[in-house]
Amino acid sequence: MADIQTDVLIIGTGPAGSSAAALLSTYGVENMAINRYRWLANTPRAHITNQRTMEVLRDLGREVEDEAYMFCSHQDLMGENVFCESLAGEEIGRMKSWGNHPLSKAEHQLSSPTMMNDLPQTFMEPLLFKTACSRGTQARMSMEYLRHEQDAEGVTTTCLDRLTGKEVTIRSKYLLGADGGNSRVAELEKLPFEGQMGVGGSMNIIFKADLSKYVAHRPSVLYWVVQPGADVGGIGMGLVRMIRPWNEWLIVWGYDINGPEPVVDNAFATKVVRDLVGDQSLEPEITSVSTWTVNNMYATHMQSGRVFIMGDAAHRHPPSNGLGSNTSIQDSFNIAWKLAAVLKSEAGEGLLETYSQERAPVAKQIVTRANQSIGEFGPIFEALGLTESTDPEVMQANMDKRCDAGGDAERQRAAIREAIAFKKYEFDAHGVEMNQRYKSGAVVTDGQMEPAYELDAELHYQPTTWPGARLPHAWLFDRNGARHSTLDLVGKGRFTLLTGLSGEAWASAAQKVAKALGVELAVHVIGPRRDIVDHHGDWARAREVGEGGCVLVRPDQHVAWRAEELSDNPEADLTRVLAAILHRDATAARQAAQ
């Protein structure tokens, strides 16, 4: 008999594992999270936190969202993406990024009730982990995952208690592998992957120094340093990243992946810091050094029976576009409600297969985008004349030509401006962050055609209630005049139906169907003299169905189904749709609803 029993065992307490634990505990699912280390992240690896992730935190509770804002660097400090020869040296150019250009800022504000921010992993992980444990997660630190075996009823996992040296067995109904880019869970399950690991090498140098005089007037998360002849690689050039403004920093510096891993001592790290800052008198406090590899690999399937992978275990890529922890947390948002529904006997196990159907395409998309963003530094190097020679003096001379008069220099300056502006596909790709549309057995379209993207789908979020898409945000008001996002009305571990005054029949049908199927289904009739009112008319414009129609939303805030108008038999339609989404026997569901 196993030493410990639980419903869901989570391997890893990073952004994926801790958010999965927090969501499952919020939904009332017994779970355990283990970590082979004595504590959480000791370096601020992931940091960009996009609006979709903040919506997940908001769904966990406004206190969780508020604490994230309390510890983050706010959006207005993120936005001047600077390219320079050193922080103290000459600036080459800059771009407004992360939603700080006025046009992009307007799109961000229209798209979500939340704000993008910079929250280092050293703050995000404790927030999620604390939320999980305070709501019921059993956590074991210094507990190392060794192996697992699954059968028809569950999974038996063997771990090593690193404090006692004894092996511990944990029996669970399901196993979540959130164990990082070298996932042992994925390896043992022989899950399929495409791509390549170790396509480049980089090192992180974390240090403390007051650099206010170089950066406070041009606040940014990222300062890209171009120094001809410097031995840089990895994500493309030397990078000085702000951790906390303006006295805690992380430098990313490349090394040859085909050579031996470099020895980074204090003297070497100090030299790199001084060179990129451009101040040879600087006395930085080096707090940490580490090496890592640039990867280009993603899982084509993220489930094997009762075992699932998530986060970096499933999508392994460089930090370009800031997609890592965001995608990891959104993996959790997808699988947690499905596990809860199955464990509470509200859904059949077929629902769990939709996790991979929905999230594997996202894994491919973001790995491809992140690695493509590395290549998109090339035009900047070309415009600066750095690709014409390997001689540092010639390279510097080519860069210096941009300061000349004359047609050649004018064309070079134009090329530099254009190349930097094109980096919006990495640093302001709102569509990549927000446009996920799921196509799976957990969505019912009834043959409705997917709307085409009218704008660039990578740059711009384009709201739609087409089934599979995230519910569009619009501000609504209650009887007391308080403002609520449409996203505040849905989620929280339950299905929600939204309709108008002409769709009253949907509301009464929903109550009967929910009771018959034993599922929680919230209903909001939106209109004058009701609990929720659409004063601006923004929801009426966004819903894409008539007032007598309805929009059925899943617990993860994605649209499950919609009806353009009131049907002849709302009860039968809702029964059919929910039975399909929950992978319940349709005949039994209809009989239960009668």
XYZ file of C-alpha atoms in Angstrom:
594
model
C 0.000 0.000 0.000
C 1.231 3.499 -0.847
C 2.562 5.725 1.919
C 0.419 8.691 0.794
C -2.803 8.940 -1.192
C -4.254 11.917 -3.039
C -6.436 12.631 -6.056
C -3.867 14.580 -8.092
C -0.091 14.524 -7.635
C 1.821 17.450 -9.116
C 5.541 17.085 -9.815
C 7.100 20.536 -9.566
C 6.115 23.803 -7.910
C 7.091 26.275 -10.623
C 4.500 28.502 -12.318
C 2.771 25.501 -13.914
C 2.750 23.250 -10.868
C 1.881 25.879 -8.282
C -0.918 27.374 -10.395
C -2.353 23.905 -11.038
C -2.294 23.230 -7.298
C -3.915 26.585 -6.521
C -6.683 26.042 -9.058
C -7.382 22.455 -8.021
C -7.568 23.422 -4.350
C -9.865 26.316 -5.220
C -12.114 23.843 -7.043
C -12.156 21.535 -4.005
C -9.910 18.820 -5.465
C -7.509 17.030 -3.133
C -3.964 17.402 -4.450
C -0.309 17.226 -3.476
C 2.606 19.154 -4.949
C 6.218 18.037 -4.506
C 9.513 19.803 -5.106
C 12.970 18.233 -5.013
C 14.438 21.426 -3.564
C 13.973 22.944 -0.127
C 12.165 25.999 -1.473
C 10.878 27.716 -4.590
C 12.630 29.582 -7.414
C 15.925 31.100 -6.327
C 16.406 33.163 -9.497
C 13.993 35.581 -11.209
C 13.935 33.613 -14.470
C 10.446 34.291 -15.872
C 9.108 37.801 -15.422
C 6.883 39.150 -18.215
C 3.299 38.635 -17.029
C 0.699 39.171 -19.717
C -2.970 40.025 -19.429
C -4.236 36.489 -19.951
C -2.162 35.243 -17.030
C -3.372 38.115 -14.867
C -6.923 37.038 -15.739
C -6.127 33.599 -14.311
C -4.861 35.229 -11.110
C -7.982 37.413 -11.026
C -10.112 34.288 -11.361
C -8.307 32.825 -8.336
C -9.443 35.878 -6.377
C -8.989 39.614 -6.393
C -6.625 39.270 -3.423
C -4.308 37.134 -5.583
C -4.430 39.627 -8.454
C -3.877 42.566 -6.097
C -0.837 40.946 -4.494
C 0.704 40.424 -7.916
C 0.271 44.130 -8.673
C 1.724 45.001 -5.277
C 5.037 43.276 -5.998
C 5.362 43.812 -9.751
C 7.051 46.522 -11.756
C 4.126 48.223 -13.422
C 3.566 48.403 -17.147
C 4.747 51.989 -17.532
C 8.220 50.947 -16.332
C 8.499 48.227 -18.971
C 8.119 50.107 -22.171
C 11.243 51.751 -23.602
C 13.015 48.810 -25.238
C 16.503 50.276 -25.676
C 19.252 49.293 -28.140
C 22.623 50.796 -27.293
C 26.415 50.319 -27.342
C 26.375 50.236 -23.524
C 24.081 51.678 -20.880
C 26.493 54.589 -20.426
C 27.316 54.750 -24.118
C 25.595 55.796 -27.281
C 21.997 54.798 -27.878
C 21.150 53.263 -31.231
C 17.388 53.374 -30.985
C 14.401 52.264 -28.946
C 10.805 51.139 -29.320
C 7.751 51.370 -27.126
C 6.875 47.828 -26.108
C 4.683 45.685 -23.839
C 1.578 47.760 -24.518
C 3.123 51.169 -23.880
C 2.686 52.675 -27.334
C -0.539 54.733 -27.161
C -2.259 52.609 -29.810
C -1.192 49.389 -28.162
C -2.127 50.696 -24.728
C -5.641 51.405 -25.951
C -5.910 47.861 -27.288
C -4.722 46.455 -23.953
C -7.245 48.524 -22.028
C -10.079 47.473 -24.322
C -9.116 43.805 -24.190
C -8.989 42.976 -20.506
C -9.743 44.203 -16.987
C -6.117 43.398 -16.102
C -2.750 45.020 -16.777
C 0.435 43.493 -18.131
C 3.343 43.798 -15.701
C 6.790 42.499 -14.802
C 6.630 40.020 -11.916
C 9.848 38.000 -11.448
C 9.455 34.288 -10.790
C 10.839 34.792 -7.285
C 7.603 36.668 -6.548
C 5.145 34.781 -8.774
C 5.951 31.307 -7.457
C 5.502 32.135 -3.744
C 2.208 33.873 -4.533
C 0.824 30.840 -6.353
C 2.295 28.345 -3.890
C 0.896 30.227 -0.902
C -2.520 30.373 -2.541
C -2.408 26.625 -3.179
C -1.320 25.637 0.323
C -3.702 28.013 2.072
C -6.598 26.457 0.143
C -5.753 22.833 0.794
C -2.766 21.664 -1.235
C -0.473 19.288 0.649
C 3.088 20.285 -0.238
C 6.284 18.324 0.295
C 9.630 20.009 -0.243
C 12.936 18.103 -0.600
C 10.891 15.325 -2.198
C 12.466 14.110 -5.426
C 10.407 12.374 -8.101
C 12.022 9.124 -9.249
C 9.504 7.193 -11.325
C 5.843 6.271 -11.695
C 3.658 3.453 -12.906
C 0.065 3.838 -13.990
C -2.774 1.347 -14.206
C -6.478 1.454 -14.939
C -7.355 3.025 -11.587
C -4.491 5.400 -10.900
C -0.794 6.171 -10.717
C 1.793 5.010 -8.184
C 4.722 7.399 -7.924
C 7.991 6.656 -6.161
C 9.860 9.596 -4.661
C 12.993 10.085 -2.615
C 12.708 11.998 0.640
C 16.009 13.849 0.448
C 15.975 14.609 4.170
C 15.740 10.999 5.328
C 17.090 9.217 2.256
C 14.026 6.956 2.233
C 11.800 6.172 -0.722
C 8.141 7.215 -0.471
C 5.260 5.967 -2.620
C 2.321 8.223 -3.485
C -0.874 6.871 -4.966
C -2.954 9.294 -7.022
C -5.752 9.118 -9.553
C -3.886 11.486 -11.886
C -0.325 12.764 -12.247
C 0.719 16.205 -13.537
C 4.306 16.491 -14.712
C 5.339 20.107 -14.253
C 8.982 19.117 -13.868
C 10.661 21.464 -16.318
C 12.546 21.319 -19.591
C 14.297 18.054 -18.749
C 11.044 16.411 -17.693
C 11.535 12.918 -16.349
C 7.757 12.393 -16.439
C 7.637 13.081 -20.186
C 10.674 10.886 -20.736
C 9.257 7.872 -18.890
C 5.914 8.178 -20.674
C 7.747 8.451 -24.019
C 5.594 11.385 -25.046
C 6.229 12.595 -28.610
C 8.232 15.778 -29.214
C 9.355 17.741 -32.231
C 12.336 20.086 -32.445
C 15.760 20.192 -30.890
C 17.241 20.823 -27.477
C 20.431 22.810 -26.956
C 20.500 24.989 -30.086
C 22.388 27.733 -28.248
C 24.075 28.492 -24.956
C 23.611 31.388 -22.561
C 24.584 32.384 -19.077
C 22.792 34.514 -16.532
C 24.692 36.946 -14.337
C 22.573 38.413 -11.559
C 23.949 41.464 -9.802
C 23.046 44.486 -7.736
C 24.114 48.005 -8.611
C 22.411 51.384 -8.704
C 22.162 52.170 -12.416
C 19.538 54.901 -12.087
C 21.613 57.528 -13.832
C 21.800 55.359 -16.955
C 18.216 54.127 -17.172
C 15.655 55.982 -15.043
C 15.012 58.523 -17.814
C 14.232 55.696 -20.278
C 12.571 53.013 -18.139
C 12.569 49.537 -19.617
C 12.719 45.886 -18.724
C 15.258 45.145 -21.458
C 18.385 46.982 -22.607
C 20.038 45.380 -25.627
C 23.760 46.034 -25.911
C 25.609 45.771 -29.239
C 29.380 45.670 -28.911
C 31.317 44.662 -32.041
C 33.557 41.664 -31.477
C 31.892 40.638 -28.255
C 31.409 36.894 -27.902
C 27.638 36.888 -27.600
C 25.079 34.272 -28.578
C 21.987 32.726 -27.099
C 19.191 35.241 -27.569
C 21.193 37.340 -29.999
C 23.214 40.043 -28.225
C 24.200 41.134 -24.754
C 21.114 41.839 -22.662
C 20.812 43.836 -19.452
C 17.458 43.029 -17.864
C 15.887 44.940 -15.031
C 14.768 42.749 -12.126
C 13.867 45.518 -9.693
C 14.125 49.181 -10.691
C 16.867 50.307 -10.747
C 19.251 48.375 -8.538
C 18.828 44.678 -9.303
C 19.750 43.276 -12.703
C 20.265 40.181 -14.805
C 22.680 40.012 -17.719
C 22.269 37.384 -20.416
C 25.530 36.580 -22.148
C 26.079 33.899 -24.766
C 28.585 31.108 -25.144
C 29.397 28.559 -27.853
C 27.104 25.594 -27.296
C 29.540 23.395 -29.244
C 32.369 24.114 -26.826
C 32.814 23.361 -23.147
C 30.465 25.039 -20.688
C 32.223 28.182 -19.478
C 33.485 28.674 -15.948
C 31.915 31.916 -14.777
C 33.861 33.232 -11.816
C 33.412 36.570 -10.081
C 36.141 38.264 -12.103
C 34.631 37.192 -15.433
C 31.116 38.178 -14.369
C 32.307 41.581 -13.150
C 34.053 42.254 -16.456
C 30.910 41.416 -18.429
C 28.829 43.705 -16.212
C 31.270 46.595 -16.537
C 31.519 46.202 -20.313
C 27.776 46.122 -20.930
C 27.039 48.920 -18.492
C 29.951 50.888 -19.909
C 31.366 51.875 -16.543
C 34.757 50.338 -15.703
C 34.665 51.826 -12.205
C 31.418 50.050 -11.305
C 31.606 47.662 -8.357
C 28.652 45.329 -8.903
C 27.568 42.866 -6.257
C 27.439 39.561 -8.140
C 24.744 37.465 -6.477
C 24.340 34.526 -8.855
C 25.654 32.996 -12.077
C 24.217 30.100 -14.045
C 24.226 28.639 -17.559
C 21.314 27.432 -19.651
C 20.578 26.232 -23.153
C 18.326 27.696 -25.813
C 15.800 25.053 -26.843
C 13.401 24.639 -29.739
C 11.185 21.702 -28.799
C 7.524 21.079 -28.045
C 5.305 18.118 -27.234
C 2.924 17.091 -29.990
C 0.841 15.246 -27.399
C 0.700 16.151 -23.710
C -1.114 13.182 -22.169
C -0.600 9.482 -21.693
C -3.525 7.866 -19.905
C -3.684 9.351 -16.419
C -0.435 11.304 -16.815
C -0.200 14.845 -18.199
C 2.690 17.247 -18.775
C 2.543 21.012 -18.603
C 4.729 24.100 -18.565
C 8.359 23.799 -19.613
C 7.979 20.032 -19.628
C 5.803 20.442 -22.722
C 7.147 23.599 -24.407
C 10.881 24.286 -24.293
C 11.989 27.562 -25.792
C 14.030 30.724 -25.197
C 12.571 33.626 -23.182
C 11.733 35.607 -26.333
C 8.263 37.201 -26.247
C 8.014 36.467 -22.507
C 5.752 33.475 -23.086
C 7.168 30.818 -20.742
C 5.473 31.191 -17.375
C 2.390 32.685 -19.022
C 1.803 29.625 -21.174
C 2.576 27.379 -18.205
C -0.070 29.009 -16.017
C -2.567 28.888 -18.861
C -1.876 25.139 -19.278
C -2.980 24.794 -15.656
C -6.143 26.823 -16.227
C -7.072 24.424 -19.009
C -6.471 21.095 -17.252
C -7.574 21.995 -13.701
C -11.301 22.435 -14.382
C -11.357 19.290 -16.493
C -9.753 17.199 -13.764
C -12.178 18.675 -11.243
C -15.165 17.826 -13.439
C -14.042 14.223 -13.922
C -13.124 13.685 -10.268
C -16.523 15.030 -9.191
C -18.252 12.678 -11.677
C -19.605 15.643 -13.628
C -17.766 14.600 -16.788
C -16.499 11.490 -18.510
C -12.797 10.822 -18.828
C -12.961 11.700 -22.511
C -12.958 15.343 -21.429
C -9.342 14.973 -20.305
C -8.236 14.119 -23.831
C -9.209 17.620 -24.916
C -6.355 19.053 -22.834
C -3.777 17.918 -25.352
C -6.058 18.737 -28.276
C -6.228 22.330 -27.075
C -2.820 22.997 -25.536
C -0.428 21.101 -27.845
C -1.127 23.537 -30.726
C -0.407 26.409 -28.332
C 2.883 24.759 -27.343
C 3.895 24.551 -30.997
C 2.838 28.138 -31.649
C 4.756 29.732 -28.813
C 7.930 27.644 -29.281
C 7.930 28.538 -32.965
C 7.296 32.217 -32.221
C 9.966 32.459 -29.517
C 12.658 30.945 -31.711
C 11.567 32.992 -34.719
C 12.015 36.112 -32.607
C 15.701 35.256 -32.184
C 16.166 35.287 -35.948
C 14.416 38.628 -36.188
C 17.413 40.316 -34.587
C 19.220 39.630 -37.868
C 17.949 42.721 -39.703
C 19.255 44.908 -36.872
C 22.725 43.387 -37.188
C 22.565 43.780 -40.975
C 21.433 47.408 -40.783
C 24.301 48.172 -38.412
C 26.770 46.547 -40.819
C 27.805 43.862 -38.353
C 27.358 40.962 -40.771
C 29.818 42.287 -43.366
C 32.975 41.454 -41.414
C 34.230 39.619 -38.348
C 36.889 42.247 -37.663
C 35.761 44.266 -34.599
C 37.300 47.468 -35.929
C 35.502 47.150 -39.262
C 32.255 46.286 -37.477
C 32.542 49.355 -35.253
C 33.338 51.527 -38.248
C 30.247 50.224 -40.031
C 28.129 51.052 -37.001
C 29.649 54.528 -36.810
C 28.636 55.291 -40.407
C 25.063 55.767 -39.230
C 26.159 59.100 -37.783
C 27.400 60.454 -41.128
C 25.649 62.763 -43.560
C 24.819 61.627 -47.053
C 22.540 59.166 -48.782
C 24.217 55.943 -47.609
C 24.027 56.970 -43.953
C 20.453 58.156 -44.387
C 19.468 54.783 -45.822
C 21.307 53.012 -42.993
C 19.449 55.022 -40.369
C 16.140 54.205 -42.059
C 17.052 50.505 -42.122
C 17.939 50.604 -38.415
C 14.631 52.267 -37.553
C 12.694 49.726 -39.600
C 14.543 46.750 -38.124
C 13.994 47.911 -34.546
C 10.325 48.667 -35.212
C 9.867 45.136 -36.608
C 10.753 43.742 -33.172
C 7.175 44.508 -32.156
C 6.600 40.858 -33.129
C 8.583 39.971 -30.025
C 8.006 42.875 -27.668
C 4.428 43.920 -28.408
C 2.771 40.802 -29.837
C -0.589 41.142 -28.135
C -2.246 38.687 -30.487
C 0.227 35.914 -29.670
C -0.665 36.393 -26.016
C -4.460 36.582 -26.342
C -5.737 34.964 -29.533
C -5.823 31.280 -28.577
C -8.921 29.611 -30.040
C -9.465 26.002 -29.000
C -10.724 23.313 -31.353
C -11.558 20.114 -29.527
C -14.216 17.836 -28.132
C -14.789 20.358 -25.332
C -16.192 22.926 -27.759
C -19.391 22.785 -29.825
C -19.549 25.071 -32.870
C -22.691 23.645 -34.518
C -20.979 24.296 -37.821
C -20.452 28.028 -37.294
C -17.474 29.207 -39.336
C -14.478 30.571 -37.484
C -14.194 34.320 -38.118
C -11.144 35.348 -40.073
C -8.532 37.589 -38.519
C -8.981 41.040 -40.009
C -5.726 42.312 -38.486
C -2.327 40.701 -37.982
C -3.134 37.793 -35.641
C 0.275 37.927 -33.968
C 0.178 41.633 -33.191
C -3.484 42.275 -32.386
C -6.002 40.537 -30.182
C -9.278 40.137 -32.052
C -12.231 39.373 -29.780
C -14.939 36.929 -30.760
C -17.507 34.723 -29.054
C -16.935 31.977 -31.627
C -16.836 28.730 -29.608
C -13.289 27.963 -28.527
C -12.233 31.598 -28.158
C -11.720 33.394 -24.866
C -14.812 35.360 -23.855
C -14.381 39.018 -24.887
C -14.004 41.557 -22.103
C -16.599 44.297 -21.714
C -17.468 46.392 -18.688
C -20.912 45.819 -17.210
C -22.613 47.312 -14.149
C -24.625 45.980 -11.232
C -27.633 47.603 -9.546
C -25.336 49.613 -7.248
C -23.365 51.007 -10.157
C -20.272 48.882 -9.482
C -18.324 47.878 -12.567
C -17.682 44.236 -13.494
C -15.903 42.696 -16.454
C -17.709 40.015 -18.399
C -14.761 37.839 -17.314
C -15.708 38.492 -13.672
C -19.129 36.947 -14.307
C -17.690 33.668 -15.588
C -14.973 31.201 -14.564
C -14.418 30.269 -10.913
C -14.676 26.575 -11.634
C -18.174 26.598 -13.135
C -19.969 26.971 -16.440
C -21.815 30.238 -17.085
C -24.608 31.156 -19.484
C -25.001 34.755 -20.653
C -28.177 35.930 -22.368
C -30.430 38.978 -22.780
C -33.986 39.842 -21.816
C -35.332 38.123 -24.909
C -33.512 34.956 -23.885
C -35.249 34.380 -20.536
C -36.117 30.855 -21.613
C -32.413 30.002 -21.675
C -32.158 30.933 -18.004
C -34.987 28.697 -16.845
C -33.759 25.864 -19.062
C -30.235 26.218 -17.665
C -31.457 25.752 -14.109
C -33.265 22.528 -15.008
C -30.393 21.114 -17.057
C -27.783 21.942 -14.426
C -29.831 20.212 -11.734
C -30.451 17.168 -13.895
C -26.790 16.789 -14.868
C -25.439 17.667 -11.449
C -23.237 20.506 -12.660
C -22.912 24.093 -11.512
C -24.179 26.495 -14.148
C -24.393 30.196 -13.338
C -26.796 32.336 -15.382
C -26.736 36.079 -16.059
C -29.614 37.767 -17.873
C -28.123 41.086 -18.948
C -30.431 44.030 -19.500
C -32.360 46.953 -17.962
C -33.688 46.431 -14.428
C -31.702 43.224 -14.084
C -28.800 42.515 -11.768
C -26.323 43.204 -14.575
C -26.764 46.066 -17.048
C -24.859 46.867 -20.246
C -24.914 50.677 -19.974
C -22.211 51.284 -22.602
C -23.622 48.718 -25.024
C -20.141 47.198 -25.327
C -21.337 43.678 -24.541
C -24.167 43.976 -27.077
C -21.560 44.838 -29.705
C -19.145 42.097 -28.622
C -21.487 39.145 -28.077
C -22.051 38.408 -31.813
C -25.462 36.840 -31.053
C -28.914 38.333 -30.817
C -30.470 39.387 -27.525
C -32.472 36.166 -27.528
C -29.367 34.085 -28.130
C -26.906 32.925 -25.504
C -23.212 32.372 -24.892
C -22.178 29.350 -22.817
C -18.769 29.816 -21.193
C -16.466 27.153 -19.753
C -14.793 27.410 -16.342
C -11.579 28.599 -18.045
C -13.432 31.565 -19.608
C -13.385 30.122 -23.124
C -16.669 29.996 -25.013
C -18.066 26.467 -25.096
C -21.046 27.115 -27.391
C -23.332 29.872 -28.491
C -26.809 30.183 -29.983
C -27.504 33.129 -32.226
C -31.161 33.281 -31.226
C -33.653 31.616 -28.908
C -34.192 28.031 -30.002
C -37.441 26.096 -30.090
C -36.254 23.835 -27.276
C -33.594 25.527 -25.100
C -33.605 22.699 -22.576
C -32.861 20.062 -25.196
C -30.145 22.179 -26.802
C -28.362 22.868 -23.511
C -28.586 19.192 -22.567
C -27.122 18.171 -25.918
C -24.284 20.674 -25.719
C -23.283 20.067 -22.112
C -23.421 16.295 -22.609
C -21.088 16.635 -25.583
C -18.653 18.972 -23.836
C -18.570 16.907 -20.651
C -18.374 13.644 -22.589
C -21.492 12.335 -20.915
C -23.808 9.794 -22.487
C -26.223 11.938 -24.491
C -29.197 9.619 -24.054
C -28.718 9.397 -20.307
C -28.271 13.172 -20.152
C -31.545 13.755 -21.976
C -33.378 11.325 -19.715
C -31.902 13.025 -16.632
C -33.077 16.398 -17.862
C -36.644 15.217 -18.449
